[in-house]
Coordinates of N, CA, C and O in Angstrom, one line a residue:
X1 N 50.6 66.6 52.2 CA 50.1 66.2 50.7 C 49.3 66.5 49.8 O 48.0 66.6 50.4
X2 N 49.6 66.8 48.8 CA 48.1 67.5 47.5 C 47.3 65.9 47.6 O 47.4 65.0 47.3
X3 N 46.3 66.3 47.5 CA 44.7 65.2 47.2 C 45.0 64.9 45.8 O 45.4 63.8 45.3
X4 N 45.5 65.6 44.8 CA 45.8 65.2 43.3 C 46.7 66.3 43.3 O 46.7 67.8 43.3
X5 N 47.9 66.0 42.1 CA 48.6 67.3 41.5 C 48.6 67.8 40.6 O 47.7 67.5 39.5
X6 N 48.8 69.2 40.7 CA 48.3 70.3 39.1 C 48.4 69.5 37.6 O 49.9 68.4 38.2
X7 N 48.0 69.4 36.9 CA 48.3 69.1 35.6 C 49.5 69.2 34.9 O 50.4 68.3 34.2
X8 N 49.9 70.4 35.5 CA 51.5 71.1 34.6 C 52.4 69.6 36.1 O 53.5 69.9 34.7
X9 N 52.3 69.1 36.7 CA 53.5 68.7 37.8 C 53.4 66.9 36.9 O 54.1 66.0 36.4
X10 N 52.5 66.6 36.6 CA 51.4 65.7 35.8 C 52.4 65.4 34.3 O 52.8 64.3 34.2
X11 N 52.3 66.7 33.4 CA 53.1 66.4 32.1 C 54.2 66.4 32.4 O 54.9 66.1 31.8
X12 N 55.2 67.1 33.4 CA 56.7 66.9 34.1 C 56.8 65.6 33.9 O 57.8 65.4 33.8
X13 N 56.0 65.2 34.7 CA 56.1 63.3 35.0 C 55.8 62.7 34.4 O 56.8 61.6 33.7
X14 N 55.1 63.1 32.8 CA 55.5 62.4 32.1 C 56.6 62.4 31.2 O 57.2 61.5 30.5
X15 N 56.7 63.8 31.3 CA 58.1 64.2 30.2 C 59.1 63.9 30.4 O 60.6 64.2 30.1
X16 N 59.8 63.5 32.0 CA 60.7 63.4 33.0 C 61.5 64.2 33.1 O 62.6 64.4 33.2
X17 N 60.8 65.0 33.7 CA 61.2 67.1 34.0 C 61.3 67.5 35.1 O 61.3 68.2 35.4
X18 N 61.0 66.1 35.5 CA 61.0 66.6 36.8 C 62.4 66.5 38.3 O 63.0 65.8 38.2
X19 N 62.7 67.5 38.9 CA 63.5 67.2 39.7 C 63.6 65.9 40.7 O 62.8 65.5 41.0
X20 N 64.7 65.6 40.6 CA 64.8 64.5 41.7 C 63.9 64.3 43.0 O 63.6 63.6 43.6
X21 N 64.4 65.4 43.9 CA 63.5 65.7 45.3 C 62.3 65.8 45.3 O 61.3 65.5 45.9
X22 N 61.7 66.4 43.4 CA 60.1 66.4 43.7 C 59.3 64.9 42.8 O 58.4 64.4 43.1
X23 N 60.4 64.7 42.1 CA 60.4 62.7 42.2 C 59.9 61.8 43.0 O 59.3 61.2 43.4
X24 N 61.5 62.5 44.2 CA 61.4 60.9 45.0 C 60.2 61.3 45.7 O 59.4 60.8 46.9
X25 N 59.7 63.1 46.2 CA 58.7 63.0 47.3 C 57.0 62.4 47.0 O 56.5 62.1 47.6
X26 N 57.0 62.8 45.3 CA 55.9 61.9 44.4 C 55.5 60.2 45.0 O 54.5 59.7 45.3
X27 N 57.1 59.7 44.6 CA 56.6 58.5 44.9 C 56.3 57.9 46.0 O 56.6 56.7 46.5
X28 N 57.2 58.6 47.1 CA 57.4 58.3 48.5 C 56.2 58.7 49.4 O 55.3 58.4 49.8
X29 N 54.8 59.5 48.3 CA 53.3 59.7 49.3 C 52.3 59.0 49.0 O 53.2 58.4 47.6
X30 N 51.6 59.1 49.0 CA 50.5 58.3 49.2 C 49.9 58.6 47.6 O 50.2 60.1 46.9
X31 N 49.5 57.9 47.3 CA 49.3 58.4 45.2 C 47.7 58.7 45.1 O 47.2 58.1 45.8
X32 N 48.1 59.9 44.3 CA 46.9 60.0 43.9 C 45.4 59.2 43.3 O 46.2 58.2 42.5
X33 N 44.8 59.0 43.6 CA 43.4 57.7 43.0 C 43.8 58.1 41.9 O 42.9 56.8 40.7
X34 N 43.7 59.3 41.0 CA 43.1 59.3 39.7 C 44.4 59.1 38.8 O 44.7 59.9 38.0
X35 N 45.9 59.1 40.0 CA 46.8 59.4 38.9 C 47.5 58.8 37.4 O 47.7 59.4 36.7
X36 N 46.8 57.6 37.4 CA 47.4 56.4 36.4 C 46.1 57.2 34.9 O 46.3 57.4 33.8
X37 N 45.3 57.8 35.1 CA 44.0 58.2 34.7 C 44.3 59.7 33.8 O 44.1 60.3 32.7
X38 N 44.5 60.5 35.2 CA 45.6 61.4 35.0 C 47.3 61.6 33.5 O 46.9 62.1 32.8
X39 N 47.5 60.7 33.8 CA 48.5 60.1 33.0 C 47.9 59.9 31.3 O 48.3 60.0 30.6
X40 N 47.1 59.3 31.3 CA 46.3 58.8 30.2 C 45.9 59.8 29.8 O 46.2 60.1 28.0
X41 N 45.4 60.9 30.6 CA 44.3 61.9 29.7 C 45.9 62.9 29.0 O 45.7 63.3 27.5
X42 N 47.2 62.6 29.7 CA 48.2 63.6 29.3 C 48.7 62.8 27.8 O 48.7 63.8 26.7
X43 N 49.1 61.9 28.4 CA 49.1 61.2 26.8 C 48.3 61.3 25.5 O 48.9 61.2 24.4
X44 N 46.8 61.0 26.1 CA 45.9 60.6 25.2 C 45.8 62.4 24.0 O 45.4 62.0 23.1
X45 N 46.0 63.4 24.9 CA 45.7 64.5 24.4 C 46.5 64.7 23.3 O 47.0 65.7 22.4
X46 N 48.3 64.4 23.6 CA 49.4 64.2 23.0 C 49.1 63.0 21.0 O 50.0 63.6 20.7
X47 N 48.0 62.6 20.9 CA 48.2 61.7 19.8 C 47.8 62.6 19.2 O 46.0 62.8 19.8
X48 N 48.0 61.9 17.4 CA 46.6 62.9 17.0 C 45.3 61.7 16.9 O 44.4 61.9 15.6
X49 N 45.5 60.3 17.1 CA 44.6 59.5 16.8 C 43.4 59.5 17.9 O 43.5 59.7 19.2
X50 N 42.7 58.5 17.5 CA 41.2 58.3 18.1 C 41.0 57.2 19.3 O 40.4 57.3 20.3
X51 N 42.0 56.0 19.1 CA 41.6 55.0 20.1 C 42.0 54.9 21.2 O 43.6 56.0 21.3
X52 N 41.3 55.1 21.9 CA 42.0 55.2 23.2 C 43.0 54.5 24.1 O 43.0 52.9 23.8
X53 N 43.9 54.9 24.7 CA 44.8 54.2 25.4 C 44.6 53.5 26.6 O 43.8 53.9 27.4
X54 N 45.0 52.3 26.1 CA 44.5 51.3 27.6 C 45.8 51.4 28.7 O 45.4 51.3 29.9
X55 N 46.6 51.4 28.3 CA 48.0 51.4 29.4 C 49.5 52.0 28.6 O 49.6 51.6 26.9
X56 N 50.1 52.9 28.9 CA 51.0 53.5 28.4 C 52.4 52.0 27.9 O 52.0 51.4 28.9
X57 N 52.7 51.8 26.8 CA 53.7 50.0 27.0 C 55.1 50.8 26.9 O 55.6 50.1 27.7
X58 N 55.5 51.8 26.6 CA 56.7 52.3 26.3 C 57.3 53.9 26.3 O 56.5 54.0 25.5
X59 N 58.3 53.9 26.1 CA 58.4 55.1 25.4 C 57.9 55.2 23.7 O 58.2 54.6 23.3
X60 N 57.0 56.3 23.3 CA 56.6 56.4 22.3 C 55.5 55.5 21.9 O 55.2 55.0 20.6
X61 N 55.1 54.2 22.3 CA 54.2 53.0 22.2 C 53.3 52.6 23.3 O 53.8 52.7 25.2
X62 N 52.1 52.5 22.8 CA 50.3 52.5 23.9 C 50.0 51.2 23.1 O 49.9 50.6 22.3
X63 N 49.5 50.7 24.1 CA 48.3 49.3 24.3 C 47.2 50.5 23.9 O 46.6 51.2 24.8
X64 N 46.2 50.1 22.7 CA 45.2 50.8 22.6 C 44.0 49.7 22.2 O 44.4 48.5 22.1
X65 N 42.7 50.3 22.6 CA 41.3 49.8 22.5 C 40.9 49.6 21.1 O 40.2 51.0 20.7
X66 N 41.3 48.5 20.8 CA 40.0 48.5 19.1 C 38.9 48.1 19.2 O 37.9 48.7 18.2
X67 N 38.3 47.7 20.1 CA 37.2 47.2 20.3 C 37.2 47.1 21.9 O 37.9 47.1 23.3
X68 N 36.1 46.1 22.8 CA 35.9 46.1 23.8 C 36.4 44.8 24.3 O 37.3 44.7 25.4
X69 N 37.3 44.3 23.4 CA 38.1 43.2 23.7 C 38.9 42.8 22.8 O 39.9 42.0 22.7
X70 N 39.7 43.5 22.1 CA 40.6 43.3 21.7 C 41.9 44.7 21.3 O 41.2 46.1 21.2
X71 N 43.2 44.9 21.8 CA 44.0 45.5 22.2 C 45.1 45.6 20.8 O 45.8 44.3 21.1
X72 N 45.7 46.8 20.7 CA 46.4 46.6 19.9 C 48.5 47.0 19.9 O 47.7 48.4 21.2
X73 N 49.0 47.3 19.7 CA 50.1 48.3 20.3 C 50.5 49.5 19.3 O 50.4 48.8 18.1
X74 N 50.4 50.4 19.5 CA 50.2 51.2 18.5 C 51.5 52.7 18.6 O 52.0 52.6 20.5
X75 N 52.3 53.0 18.3 CA 53.6 54.2 18.1 C 52.3 55.2 18.2 O 51.6 55.9 17.7
X76 N 53.1 56.5 18.7 CA 52.8 58.3 18.6 C 52.6 58.6 17.2 O 51.2 58.9 17.3
X77 N 52.9 57.4 15.9 CA 52.7 58.3 15.0 C 51.0 57.8 14.0 O 51.0 57.8 13.1
X78 N 51.0 56.3 14.4 CA 49.4 56.1 14.6 C 50.3 54.7 13.9 O 49.2 53.9 14.0
X79 N 51.5 54.4 14.1 CA 51.2 53.0 13.1 C 51.7 51.7 14.1 O 51.2 52.2 15.4
X80 N 50.1 50.6 13.5 CA 50.0 50.2 14.6 C 50.9 48.8 14.4 O 50.7 48.4 13.1
X81 N 50.9 47.8 15.3 CA 52.5 47.3 15.5 C 51.4 45.7 15.2 O 51.6 44.9 14.3
X82 N 51.0 45.5 16.2 CA 50.1 43.7 16.7 C 49.1 43.8 18.1 O 48.9 44.8 18.4
X83 N 49.0 42.6 17.8 CA 48.0 42.1 19.2 C 49.2 42.7 20.5 O 50.3 42.4 20.5
X84 N 48.3 42.7 21.2 CA 48.8 43.4 22.7 C 50.2 42.2 23.2 O 51.0 42.7 24.1
X85 N 49.4 41.1 23.4 CA 50.1 39.6 23.4 C 51.2 39.5 22.8 O 51.7 38.5 23.0
X86 N 51.4 39.9 21.5 CA 52.7 39.6 20.7 C 54.1 40.6 20.9 O 53.7 41.5 21.5
X87 N 54.4 39.8 20.1 CA 56.1 40.9 20.1 C 55.8 41.8 19.2 O 56.1 41.4 17.8
X88 N 55.6 43.2 19.3 CA 56.0 44.3 18.5 C 57.6 44.5 17.5 O 57.3 44.4 16.8
X89 N 58.4 44.1 18.4 CA 59.7 43.8 17.4 C 60.1 43.1 16.7 O 60.7 43.5 15.4
X90 N 59.0 41.9 16.5 CA 59.0 41.2 15.0 C 58.1 42.6 13.7 O 58.2 41.6 13.1
X91 N 57.7 43.7 14.3 CA 57.1 44.3 13.3 C 57.7 45.5 13.1 O 57.1 46.2 12.0
X92 N 58.6 45.3 13.7 CA 59.7 46.9 13.7 C 60.7 46.9 12.4 O 61.0 45.5 12.1
X93 N 60.9 48.2 12.1 CA 62.3 48.1 11.6 C 63.6 47.6 12.1 O 63.7 48.1 13.3
X94 N 64.1 46.9 11.4 CA 65.0 46.5 12.6 C 67.0 46.7 12.0 O 67.0 46.1 11.1
X95 N 67.8 47.5 12.2 CA 69.0 47.5 12.1 C 70.2 46.9 12.8 O 69.6 46.9 14.6
X96 N 70.7 45.8 12.3 CA 71.5 45.0 13.1 C 72.8 45.5 12.9 O 72.9 45.7 12.2
X97 N 73.6 46.2 13.8 CA 75.4 46.4 14.2 C 75.8 45.3 14.6 O 76.1 44.9 15.3
X98 N 76.5 44.6 13.3 CA 77.5 43.4 13.9 C 78.7 43.1 13.6 O 79.8 41.9 12.6
X99 N 79.4 44.5 12.7 CA 81.0 44.3 11.9 C 81.2 45.5 12.9 O 80.3 46.6 13.6
X100 N 82.7 45.5 12.9 CA 83.4 46.3 14.1 C 83.3 47.9 13.1 O 83.0 49.2 13.8
X101 N 82.9 48.1 11.2 CA 82.6 49.4 11.2 C 81.6 50.0 11.9 O 81.3 51.1 11.9
X102 N 80.3 49.4 11.7 CA 78.9 49.7 12.3 C 79.0 50.1 13.6 O 78.7 51.0 14.1
X103 N 79.8 49.0 14.5 CA 80.0 49.2 16.1 C 80.4 51.0 16.5 O 79.9 51.6 16.6
X104 N 81.9 51.4 15.4 CA 82.5 52.3 15.4 C 81.5 53.6 14.6 O 81.9 54.6 15.3
X105 N 80.7 53.5 14.1 CA 79.5 54.9 14.2 C 79.1 55.4 15.1 O 79.0 56.6 15.6
X106 N 79.0 54.6 16.2 CA 78.7 54.7 17.8 C 79.2 54.8 18.8 O 78.7 55.2 19.9
X107 N 80.3 54.3 18.8 CA 80.9 53.5 19.9 C 83.0 54.6 19.4 O 83.1 53.8 18.4
X108 N 83.3 54.6 20.9 CA 84.8 54.9 20.8 C 85.6 54.0 20.3 O 85.3 52.6 20.4
X109 N 86.4 54.1 20.0 CA 87.7 52.3 19.5 C 87.2 51.8 20.6 O 88.0 52.5 21.7
X110 N 87.7 50.4 20.6 CA 88.3 49.7 21.1 C 87.0 49.7 22.3 O 87.8 49.2 23.7
X111 N 86.0 50.6 22.8 CA 84.9 50.6 23.5 C 83.6 49.9 23.3 O 82.7 49.8 23.8
X112 N 83.8 49.1 22.2 CA 82.2 48.3 21.6 C 82.6 46.5 21.7 O 83.2 46.0 22.0
X113 N 81.6 46.3 22.1 CA 81.2 44.7 22.1 C 82.0 44.3 20.6 O 82.0 44.5 19.9
X114 N 82.4 43.2 20.8 CA 83.3 41.9 19.9 C 82.4 41.8 19.0 O 81.0 40.9 19.5
X115 N 81.8 41.9 17.3 CA 80.9 41.4 16.7 C 80.6 40.1 16.8 O 79.4 39.9 16.2
X116 N 81.5 38.9 17.1 CA 81.3 37.6 16.6 C 80.9 37.3 18.4 O 80.0 36.1 18.1
X117 N 80.8 38.1 19.0 CA 80.1 37.9 20.6 C 78.7 38.5 20.7 O 78.2 38.1 21.7
X118 N 78.7 39.7 20.3 CA 77.2 40.3 20.6 C 77.3 40.9 19.7 O 77.7 41.4 18.1
X119 N 76.0 41.4 19.0 CA 74.9 42.8 17.8 C 73.8 43.4 18.9 O 73.1 42.7 19.7
X120 N 74.6 44.6 18.2 CA 73.5 45.5 18.5 C 72.1 45.8 17.7 O 72.4 46.0 16.2
X121 N 70.9 45.3 18.1 CA 69.7 45.4 17.8 C 68.8 46.9 17.5 O 68.7 47.2 19.1
X122 N 68.5 47.7 16.7 CA 68.0 48.9 17.1 C 66.7 48.9 16.0 O 66.5 48.4 15.0
X123 N 65.4 49.3 17.4 CA 64.4 49.0 16.7 C 63.2 50.0 16.3 O 63.6 51.0 16.6
X124 N 63.2 50.6 15.2 CA 62.8 51.9 14.6 C 61.2 51.5 14.6 O 60.6 50.5 13.9
X125 N 59.6 52.6 14.2 CA 59.1 52.6 13.6 C 58.9 52.7 12.3 O 59.6 53.5 11.9
X126 N 58.2 51.5 11.7 CA 57.8 52.0 10.0 C 57.3 52.7 9.8 O 57.3 53.2 8.6
X127 N 56.3 53.4 10.4 CA 55.4 54.3 10.5 C 56.1 55.9 10.5 O 55.8 57.0 10.0
X128 N 57.2 56.3 11.4 CA 58.4 57.3 11.7 C 59.2 57.5 11.7 O 59.9 58.3 11.9
X129 N 59.4 56.3 11.5 CA 61.0 55.7 11.9 C 61.7 56.8 13.3 O 62.9 56.4 13.3
X130 N 60.9 56.1 14.3 CA 61.8 56.7 15.3 C 62.2 55.5 16.2 O 61.4 54.3 15.7
X131 N 63.4 56.2 16.4 CA 64.4 54.8 17.7 C 63.0 54.7 18.7 O 62.6 55.4 19.4
X132 N 62.7 53.0 19.1 CA 61.9 52.4 20.0 C 62.5 51.9 20.5 O 62.8 51.8 22.3
X133 N 64.1 50.9 20.4 CA 64.6 50.2 21.5 C 65.8 49.9 20.6 O 65.9 50.2 19.5
X134 N 66.6 49.7 21.6 CA 67.8 48.9 21.6 C 68.4 47.9 22.1 O 68.0 48.1 23.9
X135 N 69.0 46.4 21.9 CA 68.9 45.7 22.5 C 70.1 45.3 21.8 O 70.8 45.2 20.6
X136 N 71.2 44.6 23.0 CA 72.9 43.8 22.5 C 72.6 42.5 23.0 O 72.8 42.1 24.3
X137 N 72.3 41.5 22.3 CA 72.5 40.1 22.2 C 73.4 39.7 21.7 O 74.0 39.9 20.5
X138 N 73.6 38.1 21.9 CA 74.5 37.0 21.2 C 73.9 37.1 19.8 O 72.9 37.3 19.6
X139 N 74.8 37.0 18.6 CA 74.2 37.0 17.0 C 72.9 35.5 17.4 O 73.6 34.4 17.8
X140 N 72.4 35.7 16.4 CA 70.9 34.8 16.9 C 70.2 34.5 18.0 O 69.5 34.2 17.9
X141 N 70.0 35.2 18.5 CA 69.2 35.3 19.9 C 67.9 35.9 19.3 O 67.3 36.9 18.8
X142 N 67.2 35.5 19.7 CA 65.4 35.6 19.3 C 65.5 36.7 19.4 O 65.4 37.2 20.8
X143 N 64.3 38.0 19.5 CA 64.1 38.9 19.6 C 62.9 38.6 20.7 O 62.7 37.7 21.8
X144 N 63.6 39.5 21.9 CA 63.5 39.4 23.1 C 61.8 40.0 23.4 O 61.2 41.0 23.2
X145 N 60.7 39.3 24.0 CA 59.7 39.9 24.6 C 59.1 40.1 25.9 O 59.1 39.4 27.0
X146 N 59.9 41.3 26.5 CA 60.1 41.6 27.8 C 58.6 41.7 28.5 O 58.5 41.2 29.9
X147 N 57.3 42.5 27.6 CA 56.2 42.4 28.3 C 55.1 41.9 28.0 O 54.5 42.2 26.8
X148 N 54.1 41.0 28.9 CA 53.3 41.2 28.0 C 51.9 41.7 29.3 O 51.5 40.7 30.0
X149 N 50.8 42.9 28.7 CA 50.4 43.4 30.2 C 49.5 42.2 30.4 O 48.1 42.1 29.3
X150 N 48.5 42.0 31.4 CA 47.5 41.6 32.1 C 46.1 42.6 31.9 O 46.2 43.0 33.2
X151 N 46.1 43.2 31.2 CA 45.2 44.0 30.9 C 43.6 44.1 32.1 O 43.5 44.5 32.9
X152 N 43.3 42.9 31.9 CA 42.0 42.5 33.1 C 41.8 42.7 34.3 O 41.4 43.3 35.4
X153 N 44.0 41.8 34.8 CA 43.6 42.5 36.2 C 44.1 43.6 36.4 O 43.5 43.8 37.3
X154 N 44.7 44.0 35.4 CA 45.2 45.4 35.9 C 43.9 46.4 36.5 O 44.0 47.0 37.6
X155 N 43.0 46.3 35.2 CA 41.9 47.7 35.2 C 41.1 46.7 36.8 O 40.2 47.9 37.3
X156 N 40.4 45.2 36.5 CA 40.1 45.1 37.7 C 40.1 44.6 38.6 O 39.4 45.4 39.9
X157 N 41.2 44.4 38.8 CA 41.9 44.4 40.2 C 42.7 45.1 41.2 O 43.2 45.5 42.2
X158 N 43.3 45.9 40.2 CA 44.3 46.8 40.9 C 44.0 48.2 41.0 O 44.2 49.1 41.7
X159 N 43.2 48.9 39.5 CA 42.9 50.1 39.8 C 41.2 50.2 39.5 O 40.6 51.4 40.0
X160 N 40.8 48.8 39.1 CA 39.5 49.1 39.8 C 38.3 50.3 38.9 O 37.8 51.0 39.0
X161 N 38.9 50.1 37.8 CA 38.0 51.0 36.9 C 37.5 49.8 35.6 O 38.2 48.9 35.3
X162 N 36.6 50.3 34.8 CA 36.3 49.7 33.7 C 37.6 49.7 32.5 O 38.2 51.1 32.5
X163 N 37.5 49.2 31.5 CA 39.0 48.9 30.9 C 38.0 50.2 29.2 O 37.2 49.9 29.3
X164 N 38.8 51.1 28.8 CA 39.0 51.7 28.1 C 38.0 51.0 26.9 O 38.8 50.0 26.2
X165 N 37.2 51.9 26.6 CA 37.0 50.8 25.0 C 36.6 52.4 24.1 O 36.4 53.4 24.4
X166 N 36.6 51.9 22.3 CA 36.7 53.3 21.6 C 34.8 53.0 21.3 O 34.6 55.0 22.0
X167 N 33.7 52.5 22.4 CA 32.8 53.0 22.5 C 32.8 53.8 23.3 O 31.2 54.3 24.0
X168 N 33.1 53.9 24.5 CA 33.2 53.8 25.9 C 33.6 55.9 25.7 O 33.5 56.4 26.5
X169 N 34.8 56.0 24.9 CA 35.5 57.1 24.6 C 33.7 58.2 24.6 O 33.1 58.0 23.6
X170 N 34.8 59.7 24.9 CA 33.6 60.7 25.0 C 34.0 61.5 24.0 O 35.3 61.8 23.7
X171 N 33.0 62.4 23.5 CA 33.2 62.8 21.9 C 34.0 64.2 22.2 O 33.3 64.9 23.4

């Protein structure tokens, strides 16, 4: 068991480029004490903005520190959505597929949901038009808010590290 995985392996982990056996070995072994920091470092180096990443939130989305106690959801491109405890989807561009014609653009004939019973919602970043999420729900169903991170508990009780702040960043 390595004390800490090489940077290239952490980059492959972030990029979802590990073979299953490598990933399985990594998941089954003891975790590096600094694994979370290693992943954050890789992600931070890939974005062009300076706000410190507090948590990876979803593909292309991060919780970032704007101050000591204010955290926003931010996209790779730099677009800021909302506070970390709000639903970012309400600030996204939303394409709703709710007709036979729109479903046929992406599904084979007779392989899509019935438009009267389901609609496909595609959520895009207003800053870069990256597709961030797709949900299939009943028409009129509210926007689902899947995840509200408890940043203080995660940092204080789980990883026992200080929460990153803009002031705490090294230049």
